[in-house]
Amino acid sequence: MASNFAARANQALMQSSPKWRLVVWLLLMLSASLWTLQLWQNGARVQSDILAMLPHLQQDKLTERALNQVEATLADQVYIALVAKDETTAIAAAKLLMQKLEGDLVARGKQGALTDIRSADMQLGEVLGQFYFPHRFKLLTAPQAEALASQNIESLIEAATAQLYNAFSYANSNLLAQDPLLLFPANLLTLAPSSKVRASQGILLANQGDNVAAVVMAKGRESAFNPNAQLAQMTALTQGLDAVKQSYPDITVLKAGALFHAIAATQTAKSEISILGLASLLGVIALVWLAFRSVMPLLLAIVTISSGLLLAVTFTLSVFGELHLLTLVFGTSLIGIAIDYSFHFYCERLSDTERSAKATVAYIFPTVTLAFITSALAYVGIGLAPFPGMQQVAIFCAAGLLGAYLTLILAYPLLAGSRLPAGSRPLALAGTYLSSLTQLSKRFTTPLGMGMFALVILIWCLGGVTKLTVDDDIRHLQQSPASVTEPENQLRQLLSGGTDNQFLLVRAASEEALLQQLERVSPMLDTAITNQELGNYVSLNRYLPSHQKQDTAYHLQGKIYQTQIDTVLTSLGLDENLKPELQAAYLAAKTDYITPAAFFTLGAGKQLAPLWLAPNEANSPAGNGQLNDDGASAEHGADQGADYGADYGAIVLLGGIQQIDALKARFAHDGSVQLIDKVADISAVMGHYRLLTLKLLALALGIALLLFSLNFGFKKAAVVVAVPALAALLTLATLGLTGSPLSLFHALALILVFGIGIDYSLFFASAQNHGKAVMMAVFMSACSTLLAFGLLAFSQTQAIHYFGLTLSLGIGFTFLLSPLILTTTLALTTNQLLTTKKS
């Protein structure tokens, strides 16, 4: 059936005019060019965000919202620490940097690259004091509550007396008249998170050994992974830091934030695109020139590659609206694959110089078509992975391959009409190589030879595969250089560990239930800090006590204002006339509660608003605030107007995590508390799809066997499929022997090994006249592919390195094994003839 379809299609091509084919091809390329140009003008862009490659996790709505909230709040933060020998210099340098950054903001008409430039908020304590003081009867510290519960009011009187005689206390006549036991100042102090940092003159300071570091924070106006935003943000920072260095040359600068990781990734990707792509292109050009010694094959090779890249970009932008930088890095491999059709065409022309270009295209059409279909299916297999970036790679390469295939079918019959110089030497070398392989293969046809060969392969495969390890950690997608990670680690230490990617999501059916859950979780996290599992955490529990806790504090303070007020006033020497006012204020506060809605209207409350997830965003009290690594600030970026279900949620940020497994175990059996670890979740998805991809490879081998059986018969089809299957197995074994861990990217590369290896096998299975032309074409094809993928193996990005290394090994093994198909096919044909004669 397949052969009949190919024959009919081939006949139709032979009947069509080469001129009309070229016209169709030109119209197709022109249309693709115009459509691509329109896509760019309508906002299509190059994407450099490494996060865009990650799989989309299937989460419930509240969890998905929490993930989006944390990413939106923390992703674009920039942290700069200016380390000086003394506090005065550090403060002056920080003020100068803030002045320069704010000057850039003004110069750009409030549209600067960086916004929300800040350090310490000196008014935070005053604002919080004004908000909480009317609710003082609903607040108690743990020691205060314990003293009142045990009827030990004397200890509170003693503490108040000590404060009265302390020159540095908060006590004054106005405060004593409203809070005679001075309970409120201690409650206000508990709102300040314990940290190594301190504030002076509006600047956040931290000690670093004998030096002092001043910390300045800012937020990128646009995503740190946007190349244009990166340039603008780095320009503003560089100008500000240059001014600081000029005035204070001894200052040491520490930088942290996604911006610096994104810049490193962008620079690496751009460098690799230019270097690897250029090297691959030059290598292909050299191959074509050395083999054919003619300008026309060289020009047509460039046309083939260009048309493939044009369709690749067109299809990718049409489907995704953007083109990822890593897609372009992977896409450099397209150069090595798209040119294969040109190689096969010209090698066949060398083998029969009297055959016209149109007849040559018709001759190789069935095999090239089958090869294109199998390679395209291999790319479709890559597209089944849950990675948007890898899906782009699949579309990019499959469309590029289509462009090369259409160029061969439509443009070559007319453009490649000129005769080639004599090509006897390349064909002779290919024939000599094939003859050597034939002689070698005869040694394996004996029972002893076959047994020895099978034993060596078996030992190699078993020895390597049993040593294979797996590595699904997404952090190996991109490893930033030490120049980025080391300063960031130092800065995180200054900020008490900062904030990690993992966080707790606490949920409940009501606002009050959620606040009570947060109060239950905090002691567990305090224990984790004591056990050195955790460095710090930021929770709304510190600022928003539940109604239950407020009622408890209110009833306990009733012992002061309803039964012991006379004793308190007498002991402290206060006017007894204060009693009616204090009791009236106490009674009036009974129904007045601290609520999230009221708290989030504060400037300080808005900064913490992203940690609160109301059931419906329209009812959420969160404003336009921000969060930094101390929980002090970030813009509230939740999706507006979305329905997130009936649950309330609160995010608890975690920092300085030392034992993630121990933390997970603490909340493993608590359905209301979920430790969100996106890195681990995505890594688990990668592991799942790694296994799925390997199963898909096995399925593809089975489908190919069935498909080829229709064309070649079962025995010959089994030989054709056995070559890429054995090449994949040998590749896995070699990875195991060299200690390279198996990941999803190895598995995806094996899919391509199958797709490209099948091409080689098909051409040898269809070869005639001893296959010298096929051998030469496969040699050139393998060289170009190894150039492309071998260069990818030198990439600094682990994912690309794994991809390139696996493909290099796989194609290398396929090249060595595929010529054996010719000798095996001849042996099968001979046996069939002998069997026919005997019968």
PDB file of N, CA and C in Angstrom, residues 226-266:
ATOM      1  N   ASN A 226      13.015  39.403  30.199  1.00  0.00           N
ATOM      2  CA  ASN A 226      12.821  40.109  28.942  1.00  0.00           C
ATOM      3  C   ASN A 226      14.155  40.750  28.544  1.00  0.00           C
ATOM      4  N   PRO A 227      14.721  40.382  27.379  1.00  0.00           N
ATOM      5  CA  PRO A 227      16.055  40.897  27.015  1.00  0.00           C
ATOM      6  C   PRO A 227      16.144  42.416  27.021  1.00  0.00           C
ATOM      7  N   ASN A 228      15.099  43.100  26.518  1.00  0.00           N
ATOM      8  CA  ASN A 228      15.124  44.569  26.516  1.00  0.00           C
ATOM      9  C   ASN A 228      15.093  45.127  27.933  1.00  0.00           C
ATOM     10  N   ALA A 229      14.272  44.493  28.799  1.00  0.00           N
ATOM     11  CA  ALA A 229      14.204  44.933  30.191  1.00  0.00           C
ATOM     12  C   ALA A 229      15.531  44.668  30.893  1.00  0.00           C
ATOM     13  N   GLN A 230      16.152  43.546  30.592  1.00  0.00           N
ATOM     14  CA  GLN A 230      17.473  43.246  31.172  1.00  0.00           C
ATOM     15  C   GLN A 230      18.461  44.360  30.859  1.00  0.00           C
ATOM     16  N   LEU A 231      18.502  44.755  29.603  1.00  0.00           N
ATOM     17  CA  LEU A 231      19.450  45.790  29.182  1.00  0.00           C
ATOM     18  C   LEU A 231      19.180  47.100  29.917  1.00  0.00           C
ATOM     19  N   ALA A 232      17.905  47.489  29.998  1.00  0.00           N
ATOM     20  CA  ALA A 232      17.559  48.754  30.655  1.00  0.00           C
ATOM     21  C   ALA A 232      17.884  48.707  32.143  1.00  0.00           C
ATOM     22  N   GLN A 233      17.540  47.602  32.811  1.00  0.00           N
ATOM     23  CA  GLN A 233      17.785  47.481  34.246  1.00  0.00           C
ATOM     24  C   GLN A 233      19.284  47.455  34.549  1.00  0.00           C
ATOM     25  N   MET A 234      20.046  46.708  33.748  1.00  0.00           N
ATOM     26  CA  MET A 234      21.488  46.649  33.990  1.00  0.00           C
ATOM     27  C   MET A 234      22.156  47.991  33.695  1.00  0.00           C
ATOM     28  N   THR A 235      21.639  48.710  32.706  1.00  0.00           N
ATOM     29  CA  THR A 235      22.204  50.037  32.408  1.00  0.00           C
ATOM     30  C   THR A 235      22.003  50.976  33.598  1.00  0.00           C
ATOM     31  N   ALA A 236      20.800  50.980  34.161  1.00  0.00           N
ATOM     32  CA  ALA A 236      20.517  51.836  35.320  1.00  0.00           C
ATOM     33  C   ALA A 236      21.388  51.440  36.512  1.00  0.00           C
ATOM     34  N   LEU A 237      21.491  50.132  36.764  1.00  0.00           N
ATOM     35  CA  LEU A 237      22.308  49.665  37.892  1.00  0.00           C
ATOM     36  C   LEU A 237      23.784  49.987  37.684  1.00  0.00           C
ATOM     37  N   THR A 238      24.275  49.768  36.464  1.00  0.00           N
ATOM     38  CA  THR A 238      25.700  50.013  36.183  1.00  0.00           C
ATOM     39  C   THR A 238      26.038  51.479  36.368  1.00  0.00           C
ATOM     40  N   GLN A 239      25.168  52.366  35.887  1.00  0.00           N
ATOM     41  CA  GLN A 239      25.428  53.801  36.058  1.00  0.00           C
ATOM     42  C   GLN A 239      25.442  54.189  37.530  1.00  0.00           C
ATOM     43  N   GLY A 240      24.494  53.657  38.290  1.00  0.00           N
ATOM     44  CA  GLY A 240      24.453  53.958  39.716  1.00  0.00           C
ATOM     45  C   GLY A 240      25.663  53.413  40.454  1.00  0.00           C
ATOM     46  N   LEU A 241      26.046  52.179  40.159  1.00  0.00           N
ATOM     47  CA  LEU A 241      27.184  51.560  40.839  1.00  0.00           C
ATOM     48  C   LEU A 241      28.506  52.206  40.424  1.00  0.00           C
ATOM     49  N   ASP A 242      28.592  52.658  39.165  1.00  0.00           N
ATOM     50  CA  ASP A 242      29.808  53.361  38.728  1.00  0.00           C
ATOM     51  C   ASP A 242      29.987  54.655  39.518  1.00  0.00           C
ATOM     52  N   ALA A 243      28.869  55.348  39.761  1.00  0.00           N
ATOM     53  CA  ALA A 243      28.940  56.585  40.549  1.00  0.00           C
ATOM     54  C   ALA A 243      29.380  56.281  41.983  1.00  0.00           C
ATOM     55  N   VAL A 244      28.887  55.181  42.542  1.00  0.00           N
ATOM     56  CA  VAL A 244      29.287  54.785  43.900  1.00  0.00           C
ATOM     57  C   VAL A 244      30.770  54.453  43.936  1.00  0.00           C
ATOM     58  N   LYS A 245      31.244  53.706  42.937  1.00  0.00           N
ATOM     59  CA  LYS A 245      32.656  53.301  42.899  1.00  0.00           C
ATOM     60  C   LYS A 245      33.579  54.507  42.753  1.00  0.00           C
ATOM     61  N   GLN A 246      33.099  55.513  42.012  1.00  0.00           N
ATOM     62  CA  GLN A 246      33.906  56.721  41.846  1.00  0.00           C
ATOM     63  C   GLN A 246      34.094  57.447  43.168  1.00  0.00           C
ATOM     64  N   SER A 247      33.022  57.538  43.936  1.00  0.00           N
ATOM     65  CA  SER A 247      33.077  58.269  45.204  1.00  0.00           C
ATOM     66  C   SER A 247      33.656  57.411  46.330  1.00  0.00           C
ATOM     67  N   TYR A 248      33.413  56.105  46.272  1.00  0.00           N
ATOM     68  CA  TYR A 248      33.875  55.195  47.339  1.00  0.00           C
ATOM     69  C   TYR A 248      34.544  53.989  46.702  1.00  0.00           C
ATOM     70  N   PRO A 249      35.788  54.137  46.259  1.00  0.00           N
ATOM     71  CA  PRO A 249      36.472  53.073  45.501  1.00  0.00           C
ATOM     72  C   PRO A 249      36.685  51.782  46.292  1.00  0.00           C
ATOM     73  N   ASP A 250      36.657  51.843  47.617  1.00  0.00           N
ATOM     74  CA  ASP A 250      36.910  50.642  48.418  1.00  0.00           C
ATOM     75  C   ASP A 250      35.645  49.820  48.673  1.00  0.00           C
ATOM     76  N   ILE A 251      34.525  50.275  48.155  1.00  0.00           N
ATOM     77  CA  ILE A 251      33.256  49.560  48.357  1.00  0.00           C
ATOM     78  C   ILE A 251      33.269  48.239  47.582  1.00  0.00           C
ATOM     79  N   THR A 252      32.771  47.178  48.230  1.00  0.00           N
ATOM     80  CA  THR A 252      32.562  45.891  47.561  1.00  0.00           C
ATOM     81  C   THR A 252      31.070  45.721  47.305  1.00  0.00           C
ATOM     82  N   VAL A 253      30.724  45.310  46.094  1.00  0.00           N
ATOM     83  CA  VAL A 253      29.314  45.196  45.704  1.00  0.00           C
ATOM     84  C   VAL A 253      28.894  43.732  45.629  1.00  0.00           C
ATOM     85  N   LEU A 254      27.792  43.404  46.304  1.00  0.00           N
ATOM     86  CA  LEU A 254      27.170  42.081  46.199  1.00  0.00           C
ATOM     87  C   LEU A 254      25.811  42.248  45.534  1.00  0.00           C
ATOM     88  N   LYS A 255      25.513  41.390  44.555  1.00  0.00           N
ATOM     89  CA  LYS A 255      24.245  41.504  43.825  1.00  0.00           C
ATOM     90  C   LYS A 255      23.490  40.186  43.873  1.00  0.00           C
ATOM     91  N   ALA A 256      22.177  40.296  43.954  1.00  0.00           N
ATOM     92  CA  ALA A 256      21.329  39.101  43.946  1.00  0.00           C
ATOM     93  C   ALA A 256      20.014  39.419  43.273  1.00  0.00           C
ATOM     94  N   GLY A 257      19.405  38.399  42.705  1.00  0.00           N
ATOM     95  CA  GLY A 257      18.115  38.564  42.038  1.00  0.00           C
ATOM     96  C   GLY A 257      18.071  37.789  40.735  1.00  0.00           C
ATOM     97  N   ALA A 258      16.863  37.517  40.279  1.00  0.00           N
ATOM     98  CA  ALA A 258      16.688  36.747  39.042  1.00  0.00           C
ATOM     99  C   ALA A 258      17.303  37.463  37.846  1.00  0.00           C
ATOM    100  N   LEU A 259      17.399  38.797  37.913  1.00  0.00           N
ATOM    101  CA  LEU A 259      17.945  39.570  36.801  1.00  0.00           C
ATOM    102  C   LEU A 259      19.328  39.069  36.409  1.00  0.00           C
ATOM    103  N   PHE A 260      20.182  38.807  37.381  1.00  0.00           N
ATOM    104  CA  PHE A 260      21.571  38.460  37.092  1.00  0.00           C
ATOM    105  C   PHE A 260      21.686  37.025  36.565  1.00  0.00           C
ATOM    106  N   HIS A 261      20.795  36.144  37.027  1.00  0.00           N
ATOM    107  CA  HIS A 261      20.749  34.792  36.466  1.00  0.00           C
ATOM    108  C   HIS A 261      20.251  34.842  35.025  1.00  0.00           C
ATOM    109  N   ALA A 262      19.230  35.678  34.781  1.00  0.00           N
ATOM    110  CA  ALA A 262      18.654  35.779  33.435  1.00  0.00           C
ATOM    111  C   ALA A 262      19.671  36.335  32.448  1.00  0.00           C
ATOM    112  N   ILE A 263      20.444  37.325  32.888  1.00  0.00           N
ATOM    113  CA  ILE A 263      21.458  37.909  32.007  1.00  0.00           C
ATOM    114  C   ILE A 263      22.510  36.871  31.653  1.00  0.00           C
ATOM    115  N   ALA A 264      22.938  36.094  32.651  1.00  0.00           N
ATOM    116  CA  ALA A 264      23.934  35.048  32.396  1.00  0.00           C
ATOM    117  C   ALA A 264      23.390  34.026  31.399  1.00  0.00           C
ATOM    118  N   ALA A 265      22.120  33.645  31.570  1.00  0.00           N
ATOM    119  CA  ALA A 265      21.504  32.671  30.661  1.00  0.00           C
ATOM    120  C   ALA A 265      21.386  33.233  29.248  1.00  0.00           C
ATOM    121  N   THR A 266      20.983  34.504  29.150  1.00  0.00           N
ATOM    122  CA  THR A 266      20.818  35.137  27.836  1.00  0.00           C
ATOM    123  C   THR A 266      22.158  35.245  27.115  1.00  0.00           C
TER     124      THR A 266
END
